[in-house]
PDB file of C-alpha atoms and ligand atoms in Angstrom:
ATOM      1  CA  MET A  30     121.449  55.921 106.904  1.00 46.00           C
ATOM      2  CA  ASP A  31     121.816  53.248 104.923  1.00 45.00           C
ATOM      3  CA  THR A  32     118.275  53.120 104.706  1.00 44.00           C
ATOM      4  CA  LEU A  33     117.193  56.618 104.031  1.00 44.00           C
ATOM      5  CA  LEU A  34     119.515  56.652 101.484  1.00 44.00           C
ATOM      6  CA  LYS A  35     118.339  53.565  99.674  1.00 40.00           C
ATOM      7  CA  ALA A  36     114.796  55.702  99.842  1.00 39.00           C
ATOM      8  CA  VAL A  37     115.754  58.983  98.294  1.00 42.00           C
ATOM      9  CA  PRO A  38     116.196  58.445  94.727  1.00 43.00           C
ATOM     10  CA  GLU A  39     119.100  58.047  92.709  1.00 42.00           C
ATOM     11  CA  THR A  40     120.190  61.743  91.643  1.00 43.00           C
ATOM     12  CA  GLY A  41     122.077  63.079  88.611  1.00 42.00           C
ATOM     13  CA  ARG A  42     121.800  66.380  86.373  1.00 45.00           C
ATOM     14  CA  LYS A  43     118.961  67.676  86.522  1.00 47.00           C
ATOM     15  CA  ALA A  44     116.323  68.300  83.731  1.00 47.00           C
ATOM     16  CA  ARG A  45     117.681  71.041  80.886  1.00 48.00           C
ATOM     17  CA  THR A  46     114.821  73.137  80.789  1.00 42.00           C
ATOM     18  CA  HIS A  47     116.454  75.341  78.697  1.00 37.00           C
ATOM     19  CA  GLY A  48     118.692  75.861  75.083  1.00 38.00           C
ATOM     20  CA  HIS A  49     121.337  76.868  78.139  1.00 50.00           C
ATOM     21  CA  ASP A  50     121.266  76.771  82.115  1.00 87.00           C
ATOM     22  CA  GLY A  51     123.839  78.331  84.305  1.00 96.00           C
ATOM     23  CA  LEU A  52     125.067  75.901  86.683  1.00 97.00           C
ATOM     24  CA  PHE A  53     123.840  74.718  89.921  1.00 98.00           C
ATOM     25  CA  ILE A  54     127.062  74.797  92.710  1.00 98.00           C
ATOM     26  CA  THR A  55     125.928  73.546  96.501  1.00 98.00           C
ATOM     27  CA  PHE A  56     128.255  73.669  99.534  1.00 98.00           C
ATOM     28  CA  GLU A  57     127.039  70.858 102.230  1.00 98.00           C
ATOM     29  CA  GLY A  58     129.060  70.067 105.874  1.00 98.00           C
ATOM     30  CA  GLY A  59     128.991  70.304 110.305  1.00 94.00           C
ATOM     31  CA  GLU A  60     129.291  73.572 112.230  1.00 90.00           C
ATOM     32  CA  GLY A  61     132.439  75.984 111.384  1.00 91.00           C
ATOM     33  CA  VAL A  62     133.977  73.833 107.225  1.00 95.00           C
ATOM     34  CA  GLY A  63     134.224  76.969 106.749  1.00 95.00           C
ATOM     35  CA  LYS A  64     131.743  76.959 103.258  1.00 97.00           C
ATOM     36  CA  SER A  65     130.514  80.251 103.440  1.00 96.00           C
ATOM     37  CA  THR A  66     134.525  81.554 102.998  1.00 97.00           C
ATOM     38  CA  GLN A  67     134.744  78.619 100.158  1.00 98.00           C
ATOM     39  CA  ILE A  68     131.912  80.083  98.607  1.00 98.00           C
ATOM     40  CA  ARG A  69     132.700  83.679  98.500  1.00 98.00           C
ATOM     41  CA  LEU A  70     136.126  83.041  97.549  1.00 98.00           C
ATOM     42  CA  LEU A  71     134.198  80.426  94.224  1.00 98.00           C
ATOM     43  CA  GLY A  72     131.988  82.925  93.489  1.00 98.00           C
ATOM     44  CA  ASP A  73     134.933  85.588  92.764  1.00 98.00           C
ATOM     45  CA  ARG A  74     136.570  83.483  90.976  1.00 98.00           C
ATOM     46  CA  LEU A  75     134.417  83.000  88.938  1.00 98.00           C
ATOM     47  CA  LYS A  76     132.873  86.377  88.179  1.00 98.00           C
ATOM     48  CA  SER A  77     136.673  86.982  88.074  1.00 98.00           C
ATOM     49  CA  LEU A  78     136.256  85.178  85.009  1.00 96.00           C
ATOM     50  CA  GLY A  79     133.505  87.038  83.285  1.00 96.00           C
ATOM     51  CA  HIS A  80     130.142  84.379  85.223  1.00 96.00           C
ATOM     52  CA  ALA A  81     127.691  85.420  87.006  1.00 97.00           C
ATOM     53  CA  VAL A  82     127.029  85.041  89.803  1.00 98.00           C
ATOM     54  CA  ARG A  83     123.827  84.653  92.788  1.00 98.00           C
ATOM     55  CA  ILE A  84     125.547  83.128  96.102  1.00 98.00           C
ATOM     56  CA  SER A  85     122.845  82.196  98.343  1.00 98.00           C
ATOM     57  CA  ARG A  86     122.026  80.209 101.122  1.00 97.00           C
ATOM     58  CA  GLU A  87     119.261  77.983 102.536  1.00 98.00           C
ATOM     59  CA  PRO A  88     117.047  77.500 105.153  1.00 96.00           C
ATOM     60  CA  GLY A  89     116.402  81.260 102.961  1.00 97.00           C
ATOM     61  CA  GLY A  90     117.279  82.683 100.055  1.00 97.00           C
ATOM     62  CA  THR A  91     113.366  84.315  99.971  1.00 97.00           C
ATOM     63  CA  PRO A  92     111.595  86.521 102.337  1.00 97.00           C
ATOM     64  CA  GLY A  93     109.309  84.031 102.639  1.00 97.00           C
ATOM     65  CA  ALA A  94     112.299  81.540 103.653  1.00 97.00           C
ATOM     66  CA  GLU A  95     114.021  84.172 106.128  1.00 96.00           C
ATOM     67  CA  ALA A  96     111.345  83.716 108.160  1.00 95.00           C
ATOM     68  CA  VAL A  97     111.009  80.704 107.933  1.00 94.00           C
ATOM     69  CA  ARG A  98     114.821  80.263 109.214  1.00 94.00           C
ATOM     70  CA  HIS A  99     113.842  82.712 111.799  1.00 92.00           C
ATOM     71  CA  VAL A 100     111.701  80.430 113.632  1.00 91.00           C
ATOM     72  CA  LEU A 101     113.054  77.214 112.471  1.00 90.00           C
ATOM     73  CA  LEU A 102     117.292  78.818 113.809  1.00 87.00           C
ATOM     74  CA  ASP A 103     115.792  79.919 116.559  1.00 80.00           C
ATOM     75  CA  GLU A 104     116.197  79.096 120.664  1.00 68.00           C
ATOM     76  CA  ALA A 105     112.698  78.753 121.376  1.00 67.00           C
ATOM     77  CA  ALA A 106     111.783  75.768 118.379  1.00 65.00           C
ATOM     78  CA  LEU A 107     113.846  73.990 120.592  1.00 59.00           C
ATOM     79  CA  GLU A 108     111.925  71.828 122.928  1.00 63.00           C
ATOM     80  CA  SER A 109     108.099  72.698 121.280  1.00 74.00           C
ATOM     81  CA  PHE A 110     108.672  71.263 117.372  1.00 81.00           C
ATOM     82  CA  GLY A 111     108.685  67.708 115.811  1.00 84.00           C
ATOM     83  CA  PRO A 112     110.803  66.182 113.644  1.00 87.00           C
ATOM     84  CA  ALA A 113     108.349  66.385 111.068  1.00 91.00           C
ATOM     85  CA  LEU A 114     107.453  69.581 111.653  1.00 91.00           C
ATOM     86  CA  GLU A 115     111.448  70.327 111.700  1.00 91.00           C
ATOM     87  CA  ALA A 116     111.904  68.152 107.602  1.00 94.00           C
ATOM     88  CA  LEU A 117     108.670  70.159 106.468  1.00 95.00           C
ATOM     89  CA  LEU A 118     108.897  73.744 107.373  1.00 95.00           C
ATOM     90  CA  PHE A 119     112.975  73.503 105.479  1.00 96.00           C
ATOM     91  CA  ALA A 120     111.486  71.922 102.838  1.00 97.00           C
ATOM     92  CA  ALA A 121     108.824  74.658 102.457  1.00 97.00           C
ATOM     93  CA  ALA A 122     111.445  77.179 102.399  1.00 98.00           C
ATOM     94  CA  ARG A 123     113.188  75.115 100.263  1.00 98.00           C
ATOM     95  CA  SER A 124     110.711  74.729  97.508  1.00 98.00           C
ATOM     96  CA  ASP A 125     110.606  78.658  97.848  1.00 98.00           C
ATOM     97  CA  HIS A 126     113.948  79.448  97.552  1.00 98.00           C
ATOM     98  CA  VAL A 127     113.809  76.920  94.487  1.00 98.00           C
ATOM     99  CA  GLU A 128     110.849  78.483  91.882  1.00 97.00           C
ATOM    100  CA  GLN A 129     111.788  82.131  93.459  1.00 98.00           C
ATOM    101  CA  VAL A 130     115.544  82.333  92.984  1.00 98.00           C
ATOM    102  CA  ILE A 131     117.553  79.790  91.966  1.00 97.00           C
ATOM    103  CA  ARG A 132     115.102  77.661  89.814  1.00 97.00           C
ATOM    104  CA  PRO A 133     114.958  81.738  87.365  1.00 97.00           C
ATOM    105  CA  ALA A 134     119.007  82.036  88.017  1.00 97.00           C
ATOM    106  CA  LEU A 135     119.823  78.856  86.539  1.00 97.00           C
ATOM    107  CA  ALA A 136     118.157  79.659  83.298  1.00 96.00           C
ATOM    108  CA  ARG A 137     119.564  83.239  82.926  1.00 96.00           C
ATOM    109  CA  GLY A 138     122.497  81.365  82.621  1.00 96.00           C
ATOM    110  CA  GLU A 139     123.608  81.964  86.132  1.00 97.00           C
ATOM    111  CA  THR A 140     125.782  80.397  87.725  1.00 98.00           C
ATOM    112  CA  VAL A 141     124.217  80.042  91.326  1.00 98.00           C
ATOM    113  CA  LEU A 142     126.217  78.778  95.054  1.00 98.00           C
ATOM    114  CA  VAL A 143     124.276  77.908  97.522  1.00 98.00           C
ATOM    115  CA  ASP A 144     124.762  77.067 101.161  1.00 98.00           C
ATOM    116  CA  ARG A 145     123.510  73.898 102.366  1.00 98.00           C
ATOM    117  CA  PHE A 146     120.283  72.331 101.115  1.00 98.00           C
ATOM    118  CA  LEU A 147     118.855  68.646  99.821  1.00 97.00           C
ATOM    119  CA  ASP A 148     121.491  66.884 101.649  1.00 97.00           C
ATOM    120  CA  SER A 149     122.048  68.728 104.919  1.00 96.00           C
ATOM    121  CA  THR A 150     117.820  67.676 106.071  1.00 95.00           C
ATOM    122  CA  ARG A 151     118.463  64.108 104.730  1.00 94.00           C
ATOM    123  CA  VAL A 152     121.194  64.375 107.268  1.00 94.00           C
ATOM    124  CA  TYR A 153     119.869  66.465 109.766  1.00 91.00           C
ATOM    125  CA  GLN A 154     116.445  65.448 110.094  1.00 90.00           C
ATOM    126  CA  GLY A 155     117.436  62.060 108.590  1.00 85.00           C
ATOM    127  CA  VAL A 156     119.946  61.184 111.094  1.00 79.00           C
ATOM    128  CA  SER A 157     118.855  63.050 113.686  1.00 64.00           C
ATOM    129  CA  GLY A 158     115.468  63.176 113.668  1.00 63.00           C
ATOM    130  CA  ASP A 159     114.167  59.837 113.873  1.00 79.00           C
ATOM    131  CA  LEU A 160     111.926  60.195 110.589  1.00 91.00           C
ATOM    132  CA  ASP A 161     109.972  57.164 107.910  1.00 91.00           C
ATOM    133  CA  PRO A 162     112.836  57.987 105.405  1.00 89.00           C
ATOM    134  CA  GLY A 163     109.943  57.653 102.493  1.00 92.00           C
ATOM    135  CA  PHE A 164     108.280  61.148 103.989  1.00 94.00           C
ATOM    136  CA  VAL A 165     111.865  62.193 104.033  1.00 93.00           C
ATOM    137  CA  ALA A 166     112.490  61.339  99.942  1.00 94.00           C
ATOM    138  CA  ALA A 167     108.528  62.151  99.193  1.00 96.00           C
ATOM    139  CA  LEU A 168     109.686  66.070 100.635  1.00 96.00           C
ATOM    140  CA  GLU A 169     112.521  66.429  98.292  1.00 97.00           C
ATOM    141  CA  ARG A 170     110.767  65.802  95.744  1.00 97.00           C
ATOM    142  CA  VAL A 171     107.898  68.444  96.337  1.00 96.00           C
ATOM    143  CA  ALA A 172     110.597  71.146  97.823  1.00 97.00           C
ATOM    144  CA  ILE A 173     113.730  70.533  94.896  1.00 96.00           C
ATOM    145  CA  HIS A 174     111.129  70.345  91.862  1.00 93.00           C
ATOM    146  CA  GLY A 175     113.601  67.644  89.886  1.00 95.00           C
ATOM    147  CA  THR A 176     116.388  70.982  90.073  1.00 97.00           C
ATOM    148  CA  VAL A 177     119.531  68.697  90.985  1.00 96.00           C
ATOM    149  CA  PRO A 178     122.674  70.549  91.883  1.00 97.00           C
ATOM    150  CA  ASP A 179     124.960  69.808  89.004  1.00 97.00           C
ATOM    151  CA  LEU A 180     128.269  70.192  91.167  1.00 98.00           C
ATOM    152  CA  THR A 181     127.508  69.256  95.329  1.00 98.00           C
ATOM    153  CA  ILE A 182     130.911  70.019  97.724  1.00 98.00           C
ATOM    154  CA  ILE A 183     131.049  68.266 101.162  1.00 98.00           C
ATOM    155  CA  LEU A 184     133.543  69.456 103.550  1.00 98.00           C
ATOM    156  CA  ASP A 185     134.953  67.538 105.422  1.00 98.00           C
ATOM    157  CA  LEU A 186     136.463  68.580 109.242  1.00 97.00           C
ATOM    158  CA  ASP A 187     137.377  66.820 112.163  1.00 95.00           C
ATOM    159  CA  PRO A 188     133.511  68.249 114.055  1.00 93.00           C
ATOM    160  CA  ALA A 189     136.533  69.010 117.750  1.00 89.00           C
ATOM    161  CA  THR A 190     137.857  71.765 114.991  1.00 90.00           C
ATOM    162  CA  GLY A 191     134.752  72.664 113.800  1.00 88.00           C
ATOM    163  CA  LEU A 192     132.922  73.693 116.463  1.00 84.00           C
ATOM    164  CA  SER A 193     135.654  76.168 118.514  1.00 85.00           C
ATOM    165  CA  ARG A 194     135.720  77.539 114.564  1.00 83.00           C
ATOM    166  CA  ALA A 195     132.201  77.887 115.109  1.00 81.00           C
ATOM    167  CA  HIS A 196     132.405  79.259 118.331  1.00 77.00           C
ATOM    168  CA  ALA A 197     135.517  81.769 117.198  1.00 80.00           C
ATOM    169  CA  ARG A 198     133.033  82.752 114.562  1.00 75.00           C
ATOM    170  CA  ARG A 199     130.477  83.509 117.819  1.00 67.00           C
ATOM    171  CA  ALA A 200     133.146  85.586 119.595  1.00 63.00           C
ATOM    172  CA  GLU A 201     132.687  88.096 115.869  1.00 63.00           C
ATOM    173  CA  ASN A 202     128.941  87.786 117.545  1.00 56.00           C
ATOM    174  CA  ILE A 203     126.818  85.431 115.412  1.00 61.00           C
ATOM    175  CA  ALA A 204     124.993  84.342 118.082  1.00 63.00           C
ATOM    176  CA  GLN A 205     124.669  80.248 118.000  1.00 63.00           C
ATOM    177  CA  ASP A 206     121.813  78.495 117.216  1.00 67.00           C
ATOM    178  CA  ARG A 207     120.716  75.864 118.409  1.00 62.00           C
ATOM    179  CA  PHE A 208     122.154  72.528 115.483  1.00 66.00           C
ATOM    180  CA  GLU A 209     125.187  74.261 117.174  1.00 64.00           C
ATOM    181  CA  LYS A 210     124.344  73.586 120.552  1.00 64.00           C
ATOM    182  CA  GLU A 211     124.016  69.742 119.889  1.00 73.00           C
ATOM    183  CA  THR A 212     126.764  66.588 121.466  1.00 81.00           C
ATOM    184  CA  VAL A 213     130.031  66.597 119.656  1.00 82.00           C
ATOM    185  CA  ALA A 214     128.805  62.828 118.674  1.00 87.00           C
ATOM    186  CA  VAL A 215     126.139  63.885 117.103  1.00 89.00           C
ATOM    187  CA  HIS A 216     128.204  66.478 115.240  1.00 91.00           C
ATOM    188  CA  GLU A 217     130.668  63.162 114.408  1.00 93.00           C
ATOM    189  CA  ALA A 218     127.316  60.865 113.298  1.00 93.00           C
ATOM    190  CA  ARG A 219     126.506  63.658 110.452  1.00 94.00           C
ATOM    191  CA  ARG A 220     130.333  64.172 109.866  1.00 96.00           C
ATOM    192  CA  GLN A 221     129.223  60.505 108.799  1.00 96.00           C
ATOM    193  CA  ALA A 222     126.376  60.520 107.150  1.00 95.00           C
ATOM    194  CA  PHE A 223     127.225  63.240 104.964  1.00 97.00           C
ATOM    195  CA  ARG A 224     130.386  60.903 104.378  1.00 98.00           C
ATOM    196  CA  ALA A 225     127.937  58.294 103.120  1.00 97.00           C
ATOM    197  CA  ILE A 226     125.830  60.479 100.794  1.00 97.00           C
ATOM    198  CA  ALA A 227     129.343  61.139  99.014  1.00 98.00           C
ATOM    199  CA  GLN A 228     130.376  57.458  98.669  1.00 98.00           C
ATOM    200  CA  ALA A 229     127.059  56.638  97.906  1.00 97.00           C
ATOM    201  CA  GLU A 230     126.394  59.544  94.591  1.00 98.00           C
ATOM    202  CA  PRO A 231     129.986  60.115  93.105  1.00 98.00           C
ATOM    203  CA  ASP A 232     129.091  61.858  90.251  1.00 96.00           C
ATOM    204  CA  ARG A 233     127.365  64.414  92.156  1.00 98.00           C
ATOM    205  CA  CYS A 234     129.400  64.862  94.899  1.00 98.00           C
ATOM    206  CA  ARG A 235     132.791  65.467  94.923  1.00 98.00           C
ATOM    207  CA  LEU A 236     133.771  64.855  99.202  1.00 98.00           C
ATOM    208  CA  VAL A 237     137.101  68.155  99.812  1.00 98.00           C
ATOM    209  CA  ASP A 238     139.254  68.144 103.442  1.00 98.00           C
ATOM    210  CA  ALA A 239     138.306  70.935 105.164  1.00 97.00           C
ATOM    211  CA  ALA A 240     141.485  71.206 107.066  1.00 96.00           C
ATOM    212  CA  GLY A 241     143.616  73.085 105.254  1.00 93.00           C
ATOM    213  CA  ASP A 242     144.227  76.501 105.030  1.00 96.00           C
ATOM    214  CA  PRO A 243     141.667  78.970 102.939  1.00 97.00           C
ATOM    215  CA  GLU A 244     143.299  78.929  99.594  1.00 98.00           C
ATOM    216  CA  THR A 245     143.973  75.093  99.656  1.00 98.00           C
ATOM    217  CA  ILE A 246     141.210  74.565  99.990  1.00 98.00           C
ATOM    218  CA  SER A 247     139.804  77.180  97.810  1.00 98.00           C
ATOM    219  CA  ASP A 248     142.061  75.342  94.816  1.00 98.00           C
ATOM    220  CA  ALA A 249     140.777  71.438  95.727  1.00 98.00           C
ATOM    221  CA  ILE A 250     137.386  73.161  94.553  1.00 98.00           C
ATOM    222  CA  TRP A 251     138.249  74.653  91.777  1.00 98.00           C
ATOM    223  CA  ALA A 252     139.598  71.432  90.553  1.00 98.00           C
ATOM    224  CA  HIS A 253     135.810  69.810  91.020  1.00 98.00           C
ATOM    225  CA  VAL A 254     134.797  72.949  89.767  1.00 98.00           C
ATOM    226  CA  ALA A 255     136.664  73.849  86.063  1.00 97.00           C
ATOM    227  CA  PRO A 256     136.107  71.066  83.976  1.00 96.00           C
ATOM    228  CA  LEU A 257     132.204  71.737  84.770  1.00 96.00           C
ATOM    229  CA  VAL A 258     132.301  75.161  83.739  1.00 95.00           C
ATOM    230  CA  ALA A 259     134.998  74.233  80.867  1.00 92.00           C
ATOM    231  CA  SER A 260     132.032  71.400  79.517  1.00 90.00           C
ATOM    232  CA  ASN A 261     129.388  73.673  80.089  1.00 89.00           C
ATOM    233  CA  GLY A 262     130.849  76.885  78.062  1.00 79.00           C
ATOM    234  CA  ASP A 263     131.157  73.620  75.390  1.00 72.00           C
ATOM    235  CA  GLU A 264     127.392  73.723  75.846  1.00 70.00           C
ATOM    236  CA  ALA A 265     126.726  76.270  75.599  1.00 65.00           C
ATOM    237  CA  ALA A 266     128.698  77.304  72.370  1.00 64.00           C
ATOM    238  CA  HIS A 267     126.576  74.932  70.923  1.00 66.00           C
ATOM    239  CA  SER A 268     123.044  75.217  72.299  1.00 63.00           C
TER     240      SER A 268
HETATM  241  P1  TYD B 557     123.015  78.055 109.698  1.00 87.98           P
HETATM  242  O1  TYD B 557     123.554  79.585 110.078  1.00 87.98           O
HETATM  243  O2  TYD B 557     123.009  78.270 108.185  1.00 87.98           O
HETATM  244  O3  TYD B 557     124.831  77.217 110.155  1.00 87.98           O
HETATM  245  P2  TYD B 557     125.612  77.322 108.904  1.00 87.98           P
HETATM  246  O4  TYD B 557     126.686  77.634 108.620  1.00 87.98           O
HETATM  247  O5  TYD B 557     126.007  75.837 110.092  1.00 87.98           O
HETATM  248  O6  TYD B 557     124.953  76.879 107.840  1.00 87.98           O
HETATM  249  O7  TYD B 557     121.965  77.424 109.768  1.00 87.98           O
HETATM  250  C1  TYD B 557     121.391  76.216 109.207  1.00 87.98           C
HETATM  251  C2  TYD B 557     121.590  75.578 110.283  1.00 87.98           C
HETATM  252  O8  TYD B 557     120.296  74.352 109.669  1.00 87.98           O
HETATM  253  C3  TYD B 557     122.030  74.177 110.452  1.00 87.98           C
HETATM  254  O9  TYD B 557     122.669  74.025 111.752  1.00 87.98           O
HETATM  255  C4  TYD B 557     121.649  73.105 109.731  1.00 87.98           C
HETATM  256  C5  TYD B 557     120.686  73.878 110.054  1.00 87.98           C
HETATM  257  N1  TYD B 557     119.453  73.227 108.319  1.00 87.98           N
HETATM  258  C6  TYD B 557     118.860  71.377 108.469  1.00 87.98           C
HETATM  259  O10 TYD B 557     118.518  70.901 110.271  1.00 87.98           O
HETATM  260  N2  TYD B 557     117.719  71.167 107.930  1.00 87.98           N
HETATM  261  C7  TYD B 557     118.373  71.682 106.116  1.00 87.98           C
HETATM  262  O11 TYD B 557     117.790  70.815 105.487  1.00 87.98           O
HETATM  263  C8  TYD B 557     119.033  73.099 106.705  1.00 87.98           C
HETATM  264  C9  TYD B 557     119.275  73.556 105.495  1.00 87.98           C
HETATM  265  C10 TYD B 557     120.067  73.171 106.797  1.00 87.98           C
END
């Protein structure tokens, strides 16, 4: 993971091409950490304060990327895809999502909340996929096209708890995908990889304990988002 992180270019605040852009916030973490609940709670909070909010997810977010999602998360893909093909497909879906949805929404000044983004590829394909770090970094550059998140919330949770939450979700008729079926050791390696990213990029990333109740976690996330919202509002006022 260290070599992978070194090979990925330093990220920071994205280049702002307009007088004022919206905020781009991504949510990351392992299975069952509660990303979608937290995105919904943050979205509600921002909307109640009058912000235009766009919520999306990866892989997916556009018709083309949703088609790629279907292929990637399908059971049949498990044996037939090598790690390079898998990484290329995630990158293709991301590129479409960035160009069709994320950049236009940011240019309109919307706050964009995305469930998984570049760190999921670094972790899932980088750690488990046995890929050349330079290849992963090159794909990332092409896919995100300079659109680096302003903030990445990494939800941190013991994999055993996360997996049992994911199992409970399946009881509500949501099918288990192939990434959920891997061993606890693999899930633990991913957790450590997410933590390493948070440590390596403290300006962009915040590690949030995802073990508490949803409201407590939501407040912890808001403590990281509020200053950014305030400073973005100041920038808007002066642009
Ligand atoms: P999803 O059903 O959205 O799961 P979750 O609720 O955990 O986000 O499935 C997305 C799966 O795809 C998830 O297991 C992580 C994996 N993934 C990658 O391997 N690489 C990526 O770049 C992305 C975006 C997701």
